[in-house]
Amino acid sequence: MIHRRRVTAIATLACVALLTACNPATSDSENTTSGASSSAEATNAAAEPITFTGDDGAEITVDNPQKIFALEDSVIEIADALGVADRIAFIPKSSDVPELAPKAEGVNTAGKGSLTVEGVIALNPDLVVATNRRHEEIVKGLQAAGIPATLIDRDQHPADIVANVATVFGVKSDGEAMAKDIRASFDRISAAVADVPEADRQRVLVVSTSGAGGNISGGGTQTPADFIIKAAGGINAGAEAGIKRFSALTPEGVAAAQPDLIVVADTELEGLGGEEGIWEKVPGLAATPAAASKSLLVLPNSAIRIGGLSAVDGAAALAETMYPDAF
């Protein structure tokens, strides 16, 4: 039976679960480059313009970008891991990881009309990196205006996200090495849970306080949470119910989903009633198997909402929680 568990240092837990080094982008068999060597690669490649085809199919060319507008936290996280976050000049004010790009200026991007093509042009960035989750029209407008801007598909494998971000930042080889190790980490998780019988697969519901206009929401498809649930061998009860991204939950929907395990972000636990109060705070939750066994996993927000590098540790923590005998 699964009981309440709060994971605050998932990198350490992932080490135990995967029997690998704590850095998800390193392995015993390969030496991945450090942030310092990444910076060196970027410096050595500075003379060569970067031609990159984004996941929107648009080709851009940038010449040693040093004033980058990163519109997505996953991009910021990856740039930091690669040692090139100092090239990020602008990030959203709403970013959950501003400490990873301490030199960057916060820009208001929240709310309809808060971010415009003209507003971005006025900042004079030499590269804008966004994802397909939002700002797609902004990127199209910037491309039409001749500003280097590209889209990264957030729904692809985290290893591919890392490789694409690294390429556009000018540290392609470092990104490829990191991506290789990330993919290997996911392969190890998959192998560990491969023999779990289908009847024993855990049904997981990600519950959130955001994404539904102030209402309690559940995580469905097209979310980093959906990826880590599947990677860990679980069933996303929200996705199975037809939820896309984070959408409002109904008491009837929660009860019908019959989750075995509830997953919440550490930054949202208090707003959901805390470890003791969540079962009554979330309408319909008391009538689920998860409530009966008080099965709750608290993960860092980055693992649920950012994805990218955080997805490795999140999936490892989730897999070990659901299937401890597999590790």
GROMACS .gro file of C-alpha atoms in nm:
model
  327
    1MET     CA    1   0.000   0.000   0.000
    2ILE     CA    2   0.125   0.345  -0.088
    3HIS     CA    3   0.124   0.605   0.184
    4ARG     CA    4   0.183   0.977   0.195
    5ARG     CA    5   0.520   1.082   0.070
    6ARG     CA    6   0.675   1.421   0.022
    7VAL     CA    7   0.965   1.438  -0.219
    8THR     CA    8   1.174   1.749  -0.172
    9ALA     CA    9   1.505   1.626  -0.308
   10ILE     CA   10   1.403   1.413  -0.602
   11ALA     CA   11   1.748   1.415  -0.755
   12THR     CA   12   1.871   1.207  -0.462
   13LEU     CA   13   1.575   0.972  -0.484
   14ALA     CA   14   1.630   0.928  -0.855
   15CYS     CA   15   1.987   0.821  -0.785
   16VAL     CA   16   1.863   0.538  -0.568
   17ALA     CA   17   1.588   0.441  -0.810
   18LEU     CA   18   1.804   0.443  -1.120
   19LEU     CA   19   2.134   0.340  -0.962
   20THR     CA   20   2.304   0.617  -1.153
   21ALA     CA   21   2.489   0.936  -1.070
   22CYS     CA   22   2.276   1.210  -0.919
   23ASN     CA   23   2.304   1.431  -1.223
   24PRO     CA   24   2.038   1.298  -1.463
   25ALA     CA   25   2.256   1.401  -1.753
   26THR     CA   26   2.562   1.198  -1.652
   27SER     CA   27   2.653   0.832  -1.651
   28ASP     CA   28   2.945   0.614  -1.549
   29SER     CA   29   3.020   0.524  -1.906
   30GLU     CA   30   3.028   0.873  -2.048
   31ASN     CA   31   3.168   1.204  -1.935
   32THR     CA   32   2.919   1.476  -2.011
   33THR     CA   33   3.044   1.830  -2.023
   34SER     CA   34   3.010   2.070  -1.735
   35GLY     CA   35   2.866   2.419  -1.748
   36ALA     CA   36   3.219   2.554  -1.786
   37SER     CA   37   3.292   2.338  -2.088
   38SER     CA   38   2.955   2.429  -2.236
   39SER     CA   39   3.048   2.793  -2.212
   40ALA     CA   40   3.376   2.712  -2.378
   41GLU     CA   41   3.196   2.539  -2.662
   42ALA     CA   42   2.969   2.839  -2.706
   43THR     CA   43   3.273   3.068  -2.715
   44ASN     CA   44   3.455   2.851  -2.967
   45ALA     CA   45   3.149   2.839  -3.188
   46ALA     CA   46   3.085   3.211  -3.161
   47ALA     CA   47   3.232   3.283  -3.503
   48GLU     CA   48   2.989   3.044  -3.670
   49PRO     CA   49   2.627   3.153  -3.716
   50ILE     CA   50   2.370   2.899  -3.597
   51THR     CA   51   2.107   2.780  -3.843
   52PHE     CA   52   1.819   2.609  -3.667
   53THR     CA   53   1.488   2.468  -3.781
   54GLY     CA   54   1.235   2.493  -3.500
   55ASP     CA   55   0.955   2.252  -3.430
   56ASP     CA   56   0.727   2.495  -3.614
   57GLY     CA   57   0.925   2.419  -3.932
   58ALA     CA   58   1.064   2.771  -3.960
   59GLU     CA   59   1.438   2.804  -4.021
   60ILE     CA   60   1.624   3.085  -3.844
   61THR     CA   61   1.986   3.193  -3.839
   62VAL     CA   62   2.141   3.357  -3.534
   63ASP     CA   63   2.493   3.482  -3.484
   64ASN     CA   64   2.622   3.415  -3.132
   65PRO     CA   65   2.306   3.528  -2.947
   66GLN     CA   66   2.380   3.702  -2.619
   67LYS     CA   67   2.046   3.874  -2.552
   68ILE     CA   68   1.798   3.588  -2.551
   69PHE     CA   69   1.435   3.609  -2.446
   70ALA     CA   70   1.344   3.267  -2.297
   71LEU     CA   71   0.965   3.246  -2.275
   72GLU     CA   72   0.950   2.905  -2.107
   73ASP     CA   73   1.089   2.776  -1.778
   74SER     CA   74   1.204   2.450  -1.937
   75VAL     CA   75   1.429   2.651  -2.169
   76ILE     CA   76   1.573   2.843  -1.873
   77GLU     CA   77   1.636   2.522  -1.680
   78ILE     CA   78   1.814   2.356  -1.971
   79ALA     CA   79   2.024   2.664  -2.048
   80ASP     CA   80   2.134   2.672  -1.685
   81ALA     CA   81   2.230   2.304  -1.692
   82LEU     CA   82   2.433   2.367  -2.008
   83GLY     CA   83   2.611   2.665  -1.854
   84VAL     CA   84   2.471   2.926  -2.093
   85ALA     CA   85   2.197   3.087  -1.885
   86ASP     CA   86   2.404   3.404  -1.868
   87ARG     CA   87   2.302   3.463  -2.229
   88ILE     CA   88   1.937   3.496  -2.128
   89ALA     CA   89   1.846   3.864  -2.100
   90PHE     CA   90   1.468   3.838  -2.058
   91ILE     CA   91   1.233   3.592  -1.888
   92PRO     CA   92   0.864   3.606  -1.789
   93LYS     CA   93   0.794   3.777  -1.457
   94SER     CA   94   0.585   3.472  -1.372
   95SER     CA   95   0.881   3.234  -1.410
   96ASP     CA   96   0.915   2.978  -1.132
   97VAL     CA   97   1.292   2.959  -1.178
   98PRO     CA   98   1.420   3.319  -1.198
   99GLU     CA   99   1.722   3.223  -0.987
  100LEU     CA  100   1.853   3.017  -1.280
  101ALA     CA  101   1.885   3.330  -1.494
  102PRO     CA  102   1.985   3.596  -1.239
  103LYS     CA  103   2.096   3.848  -1.502
  104ALA     CA  104   1.763   3.838  -1.685
  105GLU     CA  105   1.500   4.109  -1.669
  106GLY     CA  106   1.148   3.998  -1.584
  107VAL     CA  107   0.887   4.083  -1.849
  108ASN     CA  108   0.512   4.070  -1.797
  109THR     CA  109   0.379   3.793  -2.021
  110ALA     CA  110   0.071   3.688  -1.822
  111GLY     CA  111  -0.276   3.783  -1.937
  112LYS     CA  112  -0.424   3.847  -2.278
  113GLY     CA  113  -0.249   4.126  -2.464
  114SER     CA  114   0.029   4.166  -2.208
  115LEU     CA  115   0.291   4.047  -2.455
  116THR     CA  116   0.292   4.184  -2.808
  117VAL     CA  117   0.517   4.157  -3.109
  118GLU     CA  118   0.589   4.528  -3.085
  119GLY     CA  119   0.672   4.498  -2.717
  120VAL     CA  120   0.920   4.219  -2.776
  121ILE     CA  121   1.082   4.405  -3.065
  122ALA     CA  122   1.129   4.706  -2.837
  123LEU     CA  123   1.340   4.489  -2.605
  124ASN     CA  124   1.577   4.426  -2.898
  125PRO     CA  125   1.648   4.057  -2.828
  126ASP     CA  126   1.879   3.873  -3.069
  127LEU     CA  127   1.683   3.548  -3.018
  128VAL     CA  128   1.341   3.452  -2.879
  129VAL     CA  129   1.278   3.092  -2.769
  130ALA     CA  130   0.924   2.982  -2.689
  131THR     CA  131   0.726   2.657  -2.689
  132ASN     CA  132   0.410   2.538  -2.857
  133ARG     CA  133   0.217   2.570  -2.530
  134ARG     CA  134   0.178   2.944  -2.574
  135HIS     CA  135   0.314   3.247  -2.761
  136GLU     CA  136   0.291   3.072  -3.098
  137GLU     CA  137   0.137   3.377  -3.263
  138ILE     CA  138   0.399   3.602  -3.106
  139VAL     CA  139   0.674   3.389  -3.258
  140LYS     CA  140   0.509   3.400  -3.600
  141GLY     CA  141   0.483   3.778  -3.578
  142LEU     CA  142   0.846   3.813  -3.475
  143GLN     CA  143   0.960   3.591  -3.761
  144ALA     CA  144   0.759   3.804  -4.004
  145ALA     CA  145   0.934   4.111  -3.862
  146GLY     CA  146   1.277   3.956  -3.916
  147ILE     CA  147   1.348   3.883  -3.548
  148PRO     CA  148   1.506   3.540  -3.487
  149ALA     CA  149   1.239   3.348  -3.297
  150THR     CA  150   1.172   2.977  -3.268
  151LEU     CA  151   0.930   2.727  -3.116
  152ILE     CA  152   1.024   2.415  -2.920
  153ASP     CA  153   0.762   2.139  -2.905
  154ARG     CA  154   0.697   2.072  -2.535
  155ASP     CA  155   0.513   1.747  -2.615
  156GLN     CA  156   0.821   1.568  -2.747
  157HIS     CA  157   1.057   1.354  -2.543
  158PRO     CA  158   1.255   1.558  -2.285
  159ALA     CA  159   1.577   1.439  -2.449
  160ASP     CA  160   1.470   1.599  -2.776
  161ILE     CA  161   1.374   1.920  -2.597
  162VAL     CA  162   1.721   1.937  -2.444
  163ALA     CA  163   1.891   1.871  -2.778
  164ASN     CA  164   1.690   2.141  -2.955
  165VAL     CA  165   1.745   2.403  -2.687
  166ALA     CA  166   2.117   2.326  -2.683
  167THR     CA  167   2.139   2.360  -3.061
  168VAL     CA  168   1.975   2.700  -3.076
  169PHE     CA  169   2.192   2.821  -2.786
  170GLY     CA  170   2.503   2.713  -2.976
  171VAL     CA  171   2.610   2.419  -2.758
  172LYS     CA  172   2.485   2.134  -2.975
  173SER     CA  173   2.739   1.867  -2.881
  174ASP     CA  174   2.688   1.922  -2.510
  175GLY     CA  175   2.313   1.900  -2.561
  176GLU     CA  176   2.345   1.577  -2.756
  177ALA     CA  177   2.550   1.419  -2.476
  178MET     CA  178   2.302   1.532  -2.213
  179ALA     CA  179   2.008   1.415  -2.423
  180LYS     CA  180   2.166   1.072  -2.465
  181ASP     CA  181   2.196   1.028  -2.090
  182ILE     CA  182   1.843   1.153  -2.030
  183ARG     CA  183   1.705   0.901  -2.276
  184ALA     CA  184   1.909   0.628  -2.107
  185SER     CA  185   1.765   0.727  -1.769
  186PHE     CA  186   1.411   0.694  -1.901
  187ASP     CA  187   1.501   0.360  -2.055
  188ARG     CA  188   1.616   0.239  -1.712
  189ILE     CA  189   1.287   0.348  -1.556
  190SER     CA  190   1.091   0.172  -1.830
  191ALA     CA  191   1.292  -0.146  -1.783
  192ALA     CA  192   1.240  -0.141  -1.407
  193VAL     CA  193   0.859  -0.125  -1.433
  194ALA     CA  194   0.818  -0.335  -1.747
  195ASP     CA  195   0.712  -0.645  -1.558
  196VAL     CA  196   0.441  -0.477  -1.352
  197PRO     CA  197   0.117  -0.656  -1.446
  198GLU     CA  198  -0.137  -0.443  -1.628
  199ALA     CA  199  -0.390  -0.506  -1.353
  200ASP     CA  200  -0.148  -0.357  -1.099
  201ARG     CA  201  -0.079  -0.036  -1.287
  202GLN     CA  202  -0.151   0.259  -1.060
  203ARG     CA  203  -0.407   0.520  -1.160
  204VAL     CA  204  -0.263   0.866  -1.095
  205LEU     CA  205  -0.442   1.198  -1.072
  206VAL     CA  206  -0.242   1.522  -1.068
  207VAL     CA  207  -0.435   1.787  -0.874
  208SER     CA  208  -0.352   2.158  -0.900
  209THR     CA  209  -0.473   2.497  -0.782
  210SER     CA  210  -0.394   2.663  -1.115
  211GLY     CA  211  -0.482   2.637  -1.481
  212ALA     CA  212  -0.861   2.653  -1.445
  213GLY     CA  213  -0.946   3.012  -1.359
  214GLY     CA  214  -0.897   2.971  -0.986
  215ASN     CA  215  -1.077   2.636  -0.967
  216ILE     CA  216  -0.911   2.312  -0.863
  217SER     CA  217  -0.780   2.144  -1.177
  218GLY     CA  218  -0.649   1.811  -1.292
  219GLY     CA  219  -0.359   1.738  -1.526
  220GLY     CA  220  -0.440   1.568  -1.854
  221THR     CA  221  -0.267   1.523  -2.186
  222GLN     CA  222  -0.018   1.777  -2.322
  223THR     CA  223   0.144   1.828  -1.981
  224PRO     CA  224   0.484   1.733  -1.839
  225ALA     CA  225   0.290   1.546  -1.569
  226ASP     CA  226   0.129   1.322  -1.831
  227PHE     CA  227   0.471   1.232  -1.969
  228ILE     CA  228   0.621   1.135  -1.633
  229ILE     CA  229   0.315   0.931  -1.532
  230LYS     CA  230   0.339   0.725  -1.850
  231ALA     CA  231   0.717   0.701  -1.826
  232ALA     CA  232   0.683   0.568  -1.471
  233GLY     CA  233   0.440   0.300  -1.578
  234GLY     CA  234   0.126   0.462  -1.441
  235ILE     CA  235  -0.211   0.551  -1.588
  236ASN     CA  236  -0.299   0.919  -1.605
  237ALA     CA  237  -0.657   0.918  -1.475
  238GLY     CA  238  -0.700   1.279  -1.587
  239ALA     CA  239  -0.598   1.204  -1.944
  240GLU     CA  240  -0.816   0.895  -1.947
  241ALA     CA  241  -1.110   1.117  -1.850
  242GLY     CA  242  -1.045   1.339  -2.153
  243ILE     CA  243  -0.872   1.628  -1.976
  244LYS     CA  244  -0.629   1.833  -2.184
  245ARG     CA  245  -0.356   2.033  -2.015
  246PHE     CA  246  -0.487   2.152  -1.676
  247SER     CA  247  -0.867   2.178  -1.664
  248ALA     CA  248  -1.128   2.217  -1.391
  249LEU     CA  249  -1.227   1.905  -1.198
  250THR     CA  250  -1.581   1.818  -1.094
  251PRO     CA  251  -1.665   1.609  -0.785
  252GLU     CA  252  -1.829   1.351  -1.008
  253GLY     CA  253  -1.529   1.339  -1.239
  254VAL     CA  254  -1.282   1.295  -0.953
  255ALA     CA  255  -1.485   1.013  -0.800
  256ALA     CA  256  -1.531   0.843  -1.137
  257ALA     CA  257  -1.158   0.863  -1.213
  258GLN     CA  258  -1.089   0.635  -0.913
  259PRO     CA  259  -0.722   0.734  -0.872
  260ASP     CA  260  -0.495   0.514  -0.661
  261LEU     CA  261  -0.245   0.795  -0.610
  262ILE     CA  262  -0.274   1.174  -0.594
  263VAL     CA  263   0.021   1.385  -0.708
  264VAL     CA  264   0.053   1.754  -0.622
  265ALA     CA  265   0.323   2.018  -0.654
  266ASP     CA  266   0.501   2.127  -0.339
  267THR     CA  267   0.416   2.489  -0.417
  268GLU     CA  268   0.042   2.408  -0.426
  269LEU     CA  269  -0.001   2.162  -0.140
  270GLU     CA  270  -0.099   2.425   0.116
  271GLY     CA  271  -0.364   2.570  -0.115
  272LEU     CA  272  -0.511   2.222  -0.152
  273GLY     CA  273  -0.552   2.178   0.222
  274GLY     CA  274  -0.217   2.026   0.310
  275GLU     CA  275  -0.134   1.660   0.352
  276GLU     CA  276  -0.418   1.606   0.597
  277GLY     CA  277  -0.683   1.835   0.451
  278ILE     CA  278  -0.655   1.761   0.079
  279TRP     CA  279  -0.894   1.465   0.100
  280GLU     CA  280  -1.182   1.692   0.202
  281LYS     CA  281  -1.064   2.008   0.027
  282VAL     CA  282  -1.083   1.856  -0.321
  283PRO     CA  283  -1.449   1.774  -0.396
  284GLY     CA  284  -1.502   1.408  -0.479
  285LEU     CA  285  -1.158   1.297  -0.364
  286ALA     CA  286  -1.283   1.135  -0.044
  287ALA     CA  287  -1.463   0.871  -0.253
  288THR     CA  288  -1.147   0.741  -0.421
  289PRO     CA  289  -0.904   0.456  -0.349
  290ALA     CA  290  -0.631   0.718  -0.301
  291ALA     CA  291  -0.822   0.872  -0.012
  292ALA     CA  292  -0.887   0.534   0.145
  293SER     CA  293  -0.514   0.461   0.159
  294LYS     CA  294  -0.405   0.827   0.197
  295SER     CA  295  -0.182   0.782  -0.106
  296LEU     CA  296  -0.026   1.119  -0.178
  297LEU     CA  297   0.299   1.209  -0.354
  298VAL     CA  298   0.428   1.565  -0.332
  299LEU     CA  299   0.674   1.652  -0.607
  300PRO     CA  300   0.863   1.972  -0.681
  301ASN     CA  301   0.661   2.196  -0.909
  302SER     CA  302   0.928   2.171  -1.176
  303ALA     CA  303   0.869   1.799  -1.222
  304ILE     CA  304   0.497   1.849  -1.283
  305ARG     CA  305   0.486   2.170  -1.484
  306ILE     CA  306   0.829   2.239  -1.636
  307GLY     CA  307   0.932   1.899  -1.766
  308GLY     CA  308   1.261   1.895  -1.955
  309LEU     CA  309   1.542   1.800  -1.717
  310SER     CA  310   1.305   1.783  -1.420
  311ALA     CA  311   1.104   1.509  -1.587
  312VAL     CA  312   1.378   1.250  -1.528
  313ASP     CA  313   1.378   1.280  -1.150
  314GLY     CA  314   1.000   1.322  -1.139
  315ALA     CA  315   0.943   0.999  -1.329
  316ALA     CA  316   1.195   0.814  -1.113
  317ALA     CA  317   1.034   0.934  -0.790
  318LEU     CA  318   0.687   0.846  -0.915
  319ALA     CA  319   0.791   0.500  -1.036
  320GLU     CA  320   0.958   0.416  -0.705
  321THR     CA  321   0.654   0.536  -0.513
  322MET     CA  322   0.410   0.330  -0.720
  323TYR     CA  323   0.621   0.017  -0.757
  324PRO     CA  324   0.882   0.008  -0.477
  325ASP     CA  325   0.949  -0.363  -0.528
  326ALA     CA  326   1.071  -0.291  -0.882
  327PHE     CA  327   1.369  -0.098  -0.749
   0.00000   0.00000   0.00000
